[in-house]
Coordinates of N, CA and C in Angstrom, one line a residue:
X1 N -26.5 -5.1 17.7 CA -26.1 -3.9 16.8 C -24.8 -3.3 17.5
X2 N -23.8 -3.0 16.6 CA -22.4 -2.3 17.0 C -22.8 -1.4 16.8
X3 N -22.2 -0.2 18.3 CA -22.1 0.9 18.4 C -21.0 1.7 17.9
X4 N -19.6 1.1 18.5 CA -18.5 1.5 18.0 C -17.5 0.5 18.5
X5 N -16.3 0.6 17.9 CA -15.2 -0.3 17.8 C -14.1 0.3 18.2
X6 N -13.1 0.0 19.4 CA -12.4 0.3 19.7 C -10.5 -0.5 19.7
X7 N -9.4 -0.1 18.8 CA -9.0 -1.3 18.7 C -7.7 -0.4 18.0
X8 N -7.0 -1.4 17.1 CA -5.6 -1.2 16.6 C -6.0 -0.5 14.7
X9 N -5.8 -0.1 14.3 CA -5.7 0.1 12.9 C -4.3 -0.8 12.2
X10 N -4.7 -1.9 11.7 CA -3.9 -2.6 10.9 C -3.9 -3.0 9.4
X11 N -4.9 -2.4 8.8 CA -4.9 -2.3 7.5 C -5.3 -1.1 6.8
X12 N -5.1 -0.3 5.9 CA -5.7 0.7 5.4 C -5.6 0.8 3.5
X13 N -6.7 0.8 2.7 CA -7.0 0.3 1.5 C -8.1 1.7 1.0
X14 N -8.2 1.6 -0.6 CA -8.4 2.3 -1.0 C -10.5 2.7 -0.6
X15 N -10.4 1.3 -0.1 CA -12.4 1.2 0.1 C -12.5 1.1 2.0
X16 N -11.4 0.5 2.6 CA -11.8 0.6 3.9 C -10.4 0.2 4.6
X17 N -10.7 0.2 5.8 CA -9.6 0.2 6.8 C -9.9 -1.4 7.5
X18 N -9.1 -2.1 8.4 CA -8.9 -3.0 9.0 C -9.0 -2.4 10.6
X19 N -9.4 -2.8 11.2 CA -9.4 -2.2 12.8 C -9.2 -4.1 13.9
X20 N -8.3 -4.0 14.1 CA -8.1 -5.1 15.0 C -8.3 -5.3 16.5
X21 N -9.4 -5.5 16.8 CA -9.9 -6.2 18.5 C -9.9 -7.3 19.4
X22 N -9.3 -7.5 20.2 CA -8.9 -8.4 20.7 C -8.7 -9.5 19.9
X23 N -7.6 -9.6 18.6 CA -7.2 -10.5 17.6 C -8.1 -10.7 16.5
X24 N -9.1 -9.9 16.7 CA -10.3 -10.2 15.5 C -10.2 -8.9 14.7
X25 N -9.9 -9.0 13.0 CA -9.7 -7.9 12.2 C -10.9 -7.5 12.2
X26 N -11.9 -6.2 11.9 CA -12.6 -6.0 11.1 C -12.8 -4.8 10.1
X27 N -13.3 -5.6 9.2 CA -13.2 -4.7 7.8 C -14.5 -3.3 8.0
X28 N -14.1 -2.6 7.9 CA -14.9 -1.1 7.8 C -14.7 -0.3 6.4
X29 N -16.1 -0.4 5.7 CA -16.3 0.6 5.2 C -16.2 2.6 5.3
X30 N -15.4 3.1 5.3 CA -15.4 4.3 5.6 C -15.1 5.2 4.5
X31 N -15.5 6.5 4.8 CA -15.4 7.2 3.4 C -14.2 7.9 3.6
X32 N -13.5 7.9 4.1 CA -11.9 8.4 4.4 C -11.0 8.0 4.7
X33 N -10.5 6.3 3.9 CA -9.8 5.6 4.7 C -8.3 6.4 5.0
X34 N -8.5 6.9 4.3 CA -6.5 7.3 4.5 C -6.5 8.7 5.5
X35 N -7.7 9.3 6.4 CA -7.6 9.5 7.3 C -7.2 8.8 8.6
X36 N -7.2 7.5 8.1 CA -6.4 6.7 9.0 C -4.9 6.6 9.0
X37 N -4.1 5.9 9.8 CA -2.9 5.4 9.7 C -2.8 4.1 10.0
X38 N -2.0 3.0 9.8 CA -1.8 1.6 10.3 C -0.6 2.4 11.6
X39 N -1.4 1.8 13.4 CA -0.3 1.8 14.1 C -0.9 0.9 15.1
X40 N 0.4 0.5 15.3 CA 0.1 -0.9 16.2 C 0.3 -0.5 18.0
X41 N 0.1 0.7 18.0 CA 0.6 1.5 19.1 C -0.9 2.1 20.0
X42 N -1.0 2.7 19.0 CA -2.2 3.7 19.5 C -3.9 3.4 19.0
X43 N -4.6 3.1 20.0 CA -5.8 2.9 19.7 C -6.6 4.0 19.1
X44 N -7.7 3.6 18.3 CA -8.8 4.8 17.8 C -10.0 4.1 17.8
X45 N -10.5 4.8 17.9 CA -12.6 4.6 18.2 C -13.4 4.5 17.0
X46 N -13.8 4.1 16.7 CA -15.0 4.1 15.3 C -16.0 3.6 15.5
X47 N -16.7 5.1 15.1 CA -18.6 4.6 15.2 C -18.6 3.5 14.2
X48 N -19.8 2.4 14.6 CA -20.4 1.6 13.3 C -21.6 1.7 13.1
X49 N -22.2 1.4 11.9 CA -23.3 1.1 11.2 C -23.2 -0.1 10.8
X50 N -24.2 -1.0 10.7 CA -23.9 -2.7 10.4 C -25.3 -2.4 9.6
X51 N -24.8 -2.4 8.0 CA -25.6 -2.9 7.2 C -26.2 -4.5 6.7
X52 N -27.1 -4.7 7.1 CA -27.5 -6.3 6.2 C -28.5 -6.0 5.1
X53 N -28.2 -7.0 4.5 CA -28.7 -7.5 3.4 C -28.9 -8.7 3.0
X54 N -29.3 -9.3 1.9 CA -30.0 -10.8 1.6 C -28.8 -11.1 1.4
X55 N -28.0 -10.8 0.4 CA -26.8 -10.8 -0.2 C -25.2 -10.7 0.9
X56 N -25.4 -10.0 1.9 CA -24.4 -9.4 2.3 C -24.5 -8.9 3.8
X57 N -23.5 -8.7 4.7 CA -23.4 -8.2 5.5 C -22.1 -6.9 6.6
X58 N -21.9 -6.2 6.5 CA -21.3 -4.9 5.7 C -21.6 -4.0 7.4
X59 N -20.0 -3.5 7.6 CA -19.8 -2.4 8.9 C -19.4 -1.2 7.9
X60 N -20.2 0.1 8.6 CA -19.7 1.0 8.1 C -19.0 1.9 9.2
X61 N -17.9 2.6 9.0 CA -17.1 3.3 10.1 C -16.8 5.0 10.0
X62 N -17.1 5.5 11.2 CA -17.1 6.9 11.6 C -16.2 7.6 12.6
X63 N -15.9 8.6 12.2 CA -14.7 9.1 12.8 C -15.5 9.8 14.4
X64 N -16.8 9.9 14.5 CA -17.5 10.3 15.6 C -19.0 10.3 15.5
X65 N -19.5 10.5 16.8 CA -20.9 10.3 16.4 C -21.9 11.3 15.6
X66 N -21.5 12.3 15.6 CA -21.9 13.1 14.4 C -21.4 12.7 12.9
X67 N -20.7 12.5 12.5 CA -20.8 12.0 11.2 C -21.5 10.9 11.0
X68 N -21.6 9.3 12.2 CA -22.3 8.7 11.6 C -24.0 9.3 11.8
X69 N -24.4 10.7 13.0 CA -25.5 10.9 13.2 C -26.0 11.4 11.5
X70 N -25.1 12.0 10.3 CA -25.3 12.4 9.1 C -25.6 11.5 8.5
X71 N -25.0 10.6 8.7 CA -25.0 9.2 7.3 C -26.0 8.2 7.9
X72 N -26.9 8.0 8.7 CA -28.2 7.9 9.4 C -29.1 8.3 8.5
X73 N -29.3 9.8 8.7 CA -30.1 10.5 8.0 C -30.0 10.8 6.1
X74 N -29.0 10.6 5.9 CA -28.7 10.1 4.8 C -29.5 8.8 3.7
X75 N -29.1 7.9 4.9 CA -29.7 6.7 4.0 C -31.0 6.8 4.2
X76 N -31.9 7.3 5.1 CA -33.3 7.1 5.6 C -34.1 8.2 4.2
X77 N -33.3 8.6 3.5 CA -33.6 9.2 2.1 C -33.7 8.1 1.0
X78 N -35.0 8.2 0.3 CA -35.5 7.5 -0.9 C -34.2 7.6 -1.8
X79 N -33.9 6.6 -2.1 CA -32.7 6.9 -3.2 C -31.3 7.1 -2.5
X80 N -31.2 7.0 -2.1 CA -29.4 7.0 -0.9 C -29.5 5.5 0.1
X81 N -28.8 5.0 -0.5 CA -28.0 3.6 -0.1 C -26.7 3.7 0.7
X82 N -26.4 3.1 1.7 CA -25.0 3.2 2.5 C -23.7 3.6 1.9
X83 N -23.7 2.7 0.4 CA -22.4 3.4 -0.5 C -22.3 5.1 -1.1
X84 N -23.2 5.0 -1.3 CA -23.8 7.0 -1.7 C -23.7 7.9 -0.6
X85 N -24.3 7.3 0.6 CA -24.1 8.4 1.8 C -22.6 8.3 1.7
X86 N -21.3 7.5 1.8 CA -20.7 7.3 2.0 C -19.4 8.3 0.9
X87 N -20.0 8.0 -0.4 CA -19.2 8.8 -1.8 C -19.7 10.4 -0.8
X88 N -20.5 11.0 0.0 CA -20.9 12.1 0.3 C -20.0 12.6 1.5
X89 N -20.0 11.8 2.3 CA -19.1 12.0 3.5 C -18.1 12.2 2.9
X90 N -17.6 11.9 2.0 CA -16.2 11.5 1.8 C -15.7 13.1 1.8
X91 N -16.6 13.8 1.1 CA -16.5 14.9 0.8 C -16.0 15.8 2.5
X92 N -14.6 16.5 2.3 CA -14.0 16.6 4.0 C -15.1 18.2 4.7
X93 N -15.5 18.9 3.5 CA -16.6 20.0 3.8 C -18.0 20.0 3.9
X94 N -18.3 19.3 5.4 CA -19.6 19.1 5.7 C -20.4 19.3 6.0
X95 N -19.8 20.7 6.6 CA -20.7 22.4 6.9 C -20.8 22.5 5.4
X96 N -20.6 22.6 4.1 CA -20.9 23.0 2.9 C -22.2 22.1 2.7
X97 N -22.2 20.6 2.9 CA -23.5 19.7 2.8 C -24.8 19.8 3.4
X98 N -23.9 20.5 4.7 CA -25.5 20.8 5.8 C -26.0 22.0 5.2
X99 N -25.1 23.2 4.8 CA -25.4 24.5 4.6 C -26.4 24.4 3.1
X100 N -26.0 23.1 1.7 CA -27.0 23.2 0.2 C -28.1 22.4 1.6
X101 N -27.8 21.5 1.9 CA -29.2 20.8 2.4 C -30.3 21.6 2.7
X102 N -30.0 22.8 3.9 CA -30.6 23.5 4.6 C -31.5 24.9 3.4
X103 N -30.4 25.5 2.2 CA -30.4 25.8 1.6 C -31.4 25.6 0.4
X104 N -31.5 24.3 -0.1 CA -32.5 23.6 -1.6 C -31.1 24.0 -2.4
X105 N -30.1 23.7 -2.2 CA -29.2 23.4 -3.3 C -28.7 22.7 -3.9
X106 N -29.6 22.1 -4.8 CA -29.9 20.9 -5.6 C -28.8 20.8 -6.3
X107 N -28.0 22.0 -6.7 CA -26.8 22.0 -8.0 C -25.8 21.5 -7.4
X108 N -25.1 21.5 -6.1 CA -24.2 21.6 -4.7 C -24.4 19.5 -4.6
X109 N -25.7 19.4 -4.5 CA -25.9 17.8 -3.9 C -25.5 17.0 -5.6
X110 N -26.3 17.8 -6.5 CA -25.7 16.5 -7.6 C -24.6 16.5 -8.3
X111 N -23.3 17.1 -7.3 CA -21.9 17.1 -8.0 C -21.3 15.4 -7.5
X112 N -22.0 15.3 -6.1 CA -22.0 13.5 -6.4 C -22.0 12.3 -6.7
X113 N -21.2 11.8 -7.0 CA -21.7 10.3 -7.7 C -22.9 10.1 -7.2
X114 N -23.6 9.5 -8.6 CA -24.9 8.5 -8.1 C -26.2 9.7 -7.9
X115 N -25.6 10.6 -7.5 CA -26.9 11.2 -7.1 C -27.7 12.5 -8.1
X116 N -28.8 12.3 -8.9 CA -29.2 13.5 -9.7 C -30.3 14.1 -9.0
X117 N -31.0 14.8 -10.1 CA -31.8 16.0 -9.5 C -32.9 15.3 -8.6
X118 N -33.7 14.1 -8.8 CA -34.9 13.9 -8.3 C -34.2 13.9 -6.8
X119 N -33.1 12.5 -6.9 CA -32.4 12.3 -5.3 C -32.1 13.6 -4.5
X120 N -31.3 14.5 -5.2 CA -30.8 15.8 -4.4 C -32.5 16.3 -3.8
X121 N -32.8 16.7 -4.9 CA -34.1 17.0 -4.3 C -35.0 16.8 -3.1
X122 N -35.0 14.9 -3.0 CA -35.7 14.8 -1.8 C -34.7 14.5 -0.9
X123 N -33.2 14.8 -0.8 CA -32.5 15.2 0.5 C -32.8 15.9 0.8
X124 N -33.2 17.4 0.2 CA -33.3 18.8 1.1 C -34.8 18.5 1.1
X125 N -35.8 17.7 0.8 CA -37.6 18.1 1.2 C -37.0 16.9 2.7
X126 N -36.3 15.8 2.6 CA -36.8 14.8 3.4 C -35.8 15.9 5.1
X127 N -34.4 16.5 4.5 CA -33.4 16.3 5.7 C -33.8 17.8 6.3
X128 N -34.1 18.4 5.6 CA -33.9 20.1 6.1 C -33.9 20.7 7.0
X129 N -35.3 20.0 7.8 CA -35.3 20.6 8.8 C -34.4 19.9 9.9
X130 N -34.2 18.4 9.8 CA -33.7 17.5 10.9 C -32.2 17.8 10.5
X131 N -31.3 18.3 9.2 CA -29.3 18.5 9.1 C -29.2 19.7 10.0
X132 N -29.8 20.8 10.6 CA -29.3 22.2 11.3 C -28.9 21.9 11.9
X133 N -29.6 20.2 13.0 CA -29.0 19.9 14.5 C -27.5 19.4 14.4
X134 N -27.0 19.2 13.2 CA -25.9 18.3 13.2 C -25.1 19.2 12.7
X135 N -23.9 19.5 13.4 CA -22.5 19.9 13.5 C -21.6 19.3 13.4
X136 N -21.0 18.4 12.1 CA -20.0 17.7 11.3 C -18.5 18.5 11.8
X137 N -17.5 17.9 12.6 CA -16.3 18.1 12.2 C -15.3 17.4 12.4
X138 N -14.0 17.7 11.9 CA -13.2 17.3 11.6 C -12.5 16.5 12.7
X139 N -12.4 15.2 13.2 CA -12.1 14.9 14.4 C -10.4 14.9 14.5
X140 N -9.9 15.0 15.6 CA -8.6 15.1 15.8 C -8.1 14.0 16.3
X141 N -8.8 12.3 16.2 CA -8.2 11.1 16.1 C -6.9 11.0 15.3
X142 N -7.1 11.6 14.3 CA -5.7 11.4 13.0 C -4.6 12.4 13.3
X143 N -3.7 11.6 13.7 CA -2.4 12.4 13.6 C -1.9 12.3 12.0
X144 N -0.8 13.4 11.7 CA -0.4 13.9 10.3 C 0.8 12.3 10.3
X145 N 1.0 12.5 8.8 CA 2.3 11.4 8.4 C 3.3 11.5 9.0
X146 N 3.9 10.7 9.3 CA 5.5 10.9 9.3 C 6.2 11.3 7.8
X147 N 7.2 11.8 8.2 CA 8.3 11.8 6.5 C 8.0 10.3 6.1
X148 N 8.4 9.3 6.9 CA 8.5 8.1 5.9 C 7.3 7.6 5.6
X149 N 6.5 8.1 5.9 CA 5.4 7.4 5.6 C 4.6 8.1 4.4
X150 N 5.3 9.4 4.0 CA 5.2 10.2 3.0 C 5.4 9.4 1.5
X151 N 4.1 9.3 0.2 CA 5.1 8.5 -1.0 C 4.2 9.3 -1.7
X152 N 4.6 9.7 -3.1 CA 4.6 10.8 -3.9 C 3.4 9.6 -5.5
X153 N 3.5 8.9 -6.1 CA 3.2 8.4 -7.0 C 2.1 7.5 -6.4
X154 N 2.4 6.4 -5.4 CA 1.5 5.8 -4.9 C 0.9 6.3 -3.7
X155 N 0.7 7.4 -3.2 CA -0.2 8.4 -2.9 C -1.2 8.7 -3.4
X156 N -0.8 9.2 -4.6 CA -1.5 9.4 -6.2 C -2.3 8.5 -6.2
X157 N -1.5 7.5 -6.6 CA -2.8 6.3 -7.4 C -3.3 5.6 -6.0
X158 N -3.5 5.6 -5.0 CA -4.2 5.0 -4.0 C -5.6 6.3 -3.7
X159 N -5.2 7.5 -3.7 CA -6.6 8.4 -3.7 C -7.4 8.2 -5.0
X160 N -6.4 7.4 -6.2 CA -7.5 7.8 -7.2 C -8.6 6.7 -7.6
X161 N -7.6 5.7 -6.7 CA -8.5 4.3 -6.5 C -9.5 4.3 -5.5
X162 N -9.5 5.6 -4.3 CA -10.4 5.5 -3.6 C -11.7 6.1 -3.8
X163 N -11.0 7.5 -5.1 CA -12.6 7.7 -5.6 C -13.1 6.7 -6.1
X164 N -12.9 5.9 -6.9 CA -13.3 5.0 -7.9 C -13.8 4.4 -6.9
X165 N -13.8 3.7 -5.4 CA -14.4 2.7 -5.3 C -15.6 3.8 -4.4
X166 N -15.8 4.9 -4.3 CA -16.2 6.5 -3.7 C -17.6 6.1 -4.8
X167 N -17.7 5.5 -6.1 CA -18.3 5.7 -7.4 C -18.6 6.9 -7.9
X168 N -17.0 7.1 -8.1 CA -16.7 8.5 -9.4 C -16.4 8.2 -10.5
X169 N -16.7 8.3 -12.0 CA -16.5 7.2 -12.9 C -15.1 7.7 -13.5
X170 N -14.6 6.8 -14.0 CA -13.1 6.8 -14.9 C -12.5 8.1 -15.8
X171 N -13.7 8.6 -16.1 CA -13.3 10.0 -16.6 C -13.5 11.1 -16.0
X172 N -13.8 10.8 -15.0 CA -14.1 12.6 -14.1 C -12.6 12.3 -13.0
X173 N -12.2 11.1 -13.3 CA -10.8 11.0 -12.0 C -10.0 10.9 -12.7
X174 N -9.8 10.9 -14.2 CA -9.0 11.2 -15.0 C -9.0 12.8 -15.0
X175 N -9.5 13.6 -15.2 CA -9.9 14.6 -15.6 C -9.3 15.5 -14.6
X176 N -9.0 14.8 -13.7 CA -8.5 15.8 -12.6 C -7.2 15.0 -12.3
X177 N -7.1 13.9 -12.3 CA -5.4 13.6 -12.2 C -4.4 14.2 -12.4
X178 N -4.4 15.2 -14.0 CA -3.5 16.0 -13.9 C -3.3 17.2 -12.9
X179 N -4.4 17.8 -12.9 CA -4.0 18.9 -11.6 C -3.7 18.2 -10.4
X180 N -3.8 16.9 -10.0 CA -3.3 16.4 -8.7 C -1.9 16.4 -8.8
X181 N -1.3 16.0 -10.5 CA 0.0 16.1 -10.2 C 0.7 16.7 -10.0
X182 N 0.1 17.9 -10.0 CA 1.0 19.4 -10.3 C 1.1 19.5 -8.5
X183 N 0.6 18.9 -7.8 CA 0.5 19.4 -6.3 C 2.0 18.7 -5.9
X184 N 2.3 19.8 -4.9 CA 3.5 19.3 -3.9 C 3.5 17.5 -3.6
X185 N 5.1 17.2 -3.1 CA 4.3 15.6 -2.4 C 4.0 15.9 -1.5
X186 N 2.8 15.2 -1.4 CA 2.1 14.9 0.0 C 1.1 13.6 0.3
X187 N 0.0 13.5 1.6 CA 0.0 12.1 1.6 C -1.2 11.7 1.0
X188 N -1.9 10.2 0.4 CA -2.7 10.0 0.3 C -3.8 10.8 0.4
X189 N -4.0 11.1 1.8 CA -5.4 12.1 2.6 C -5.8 13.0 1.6
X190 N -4.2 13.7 1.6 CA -4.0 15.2 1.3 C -4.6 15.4 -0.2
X191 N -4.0 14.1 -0.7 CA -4.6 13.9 -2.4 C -5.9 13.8 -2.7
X192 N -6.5 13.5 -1.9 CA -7.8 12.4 -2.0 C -9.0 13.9 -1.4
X193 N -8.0 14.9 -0.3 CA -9.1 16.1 -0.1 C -9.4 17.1 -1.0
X194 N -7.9 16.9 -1.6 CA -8.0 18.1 -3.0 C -8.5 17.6 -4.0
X195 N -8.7 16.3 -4.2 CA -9.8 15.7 -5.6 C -11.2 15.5 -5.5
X196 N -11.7 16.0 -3.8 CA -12.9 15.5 -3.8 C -13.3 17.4 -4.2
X197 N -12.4 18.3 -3.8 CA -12.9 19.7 -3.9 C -12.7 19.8 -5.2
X198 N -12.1 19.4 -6.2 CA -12.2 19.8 -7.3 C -13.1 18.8 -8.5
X199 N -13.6 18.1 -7.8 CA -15.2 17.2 -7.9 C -15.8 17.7 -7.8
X200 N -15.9 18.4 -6.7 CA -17.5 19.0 -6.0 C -17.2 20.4 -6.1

């Protein structure tokens, strides 16, 4: 079992990032890829989760061990599968997830893809008491863009493809494209944190 992965970021895509280790790429599922950057300079750390299946065999990646300690507890929920914990994280307000969990705020959990009332429901019976201990934040691995790494249109359509693969359906990321456009340029990340708040 992989713990975590320590290495180069050399690919970054709308469903996962590339992390390169001693010449071996590996693909990571993460729910924030454009919290990443491609640099061939500076190493970064990423928890894993190694999903198997009959079908498949599948790394999930974390910006520290508290988020992956959430998305643990996540999937160990009847009805939450690694891609659903994942559409959840993605969400950058995690203190807001712990806070309906702890709460019974069933209206708060089913603004997610995938997830309706029975699932929200037995997040807050199965997690409530075990989400208090976890303190989600924002890690300070990601440095901000450069100017040139700054792009205004494919910014745009790379966050809107990452909800999509997030499973947000085609009209709720329509529905909000236009107010994405009206936002300053800014990067990918930036796009992709303002469309999950006006999602959720």
């Amino acid at each position: 079992m992989y713990e975590y992965l320590t290495g180069l970021v050399t690919i970054v895509k709308p469903r996962y990032i590339v992390v390169e280790v001693n010449d071996i790429g590996y693909q990571l599922l993460v729910a924030n890829p454009y919290r990443y950057h491609v640099d061939k300079q500076e190493k970064v750390t990423v928890y894993i989760y190694q999903a198997v299946r009959d079908d498949d065999i599948s790394l999930f990646g974390f910006s520290n061990e508290d988020e992956k300690q959430l998305f643990l507890q996540l999937i160990n929920v009847s009805g939450i599968g690694p891609k659903s914990a994942l559409a959840i994280l993605a969400n950058p307000d995690h203190e807001g997830l712990i806070n309906a969990i702890a709460n019974d705020d069933v209206k708060y959990l089913t603004k997610f893809p995938g997830i309706g009332k029975k699932t929200a429901s037995q997040i807050c019976l199965d997690l409530k008491d075990k989400i208090e201990r976890l303190t989600v934040s924002e890690t300070d691995l990601f440095k901000p863009l450069s100017t040139d790494e700054l792009a205004t249109n494919d910014a745009l359509q790379d966050a809107l493809e990452a909800l999509t693969a997030l499973g947000y359906k085609e009209r709720e990321v329509k529905r909000i494209k236009k107010e994405l456009e009206k936002k300053p340029v800014t990067s990918t990340e930036e796009y992709l944190r303002h469309a999950l708040k006006l999602l959720n």
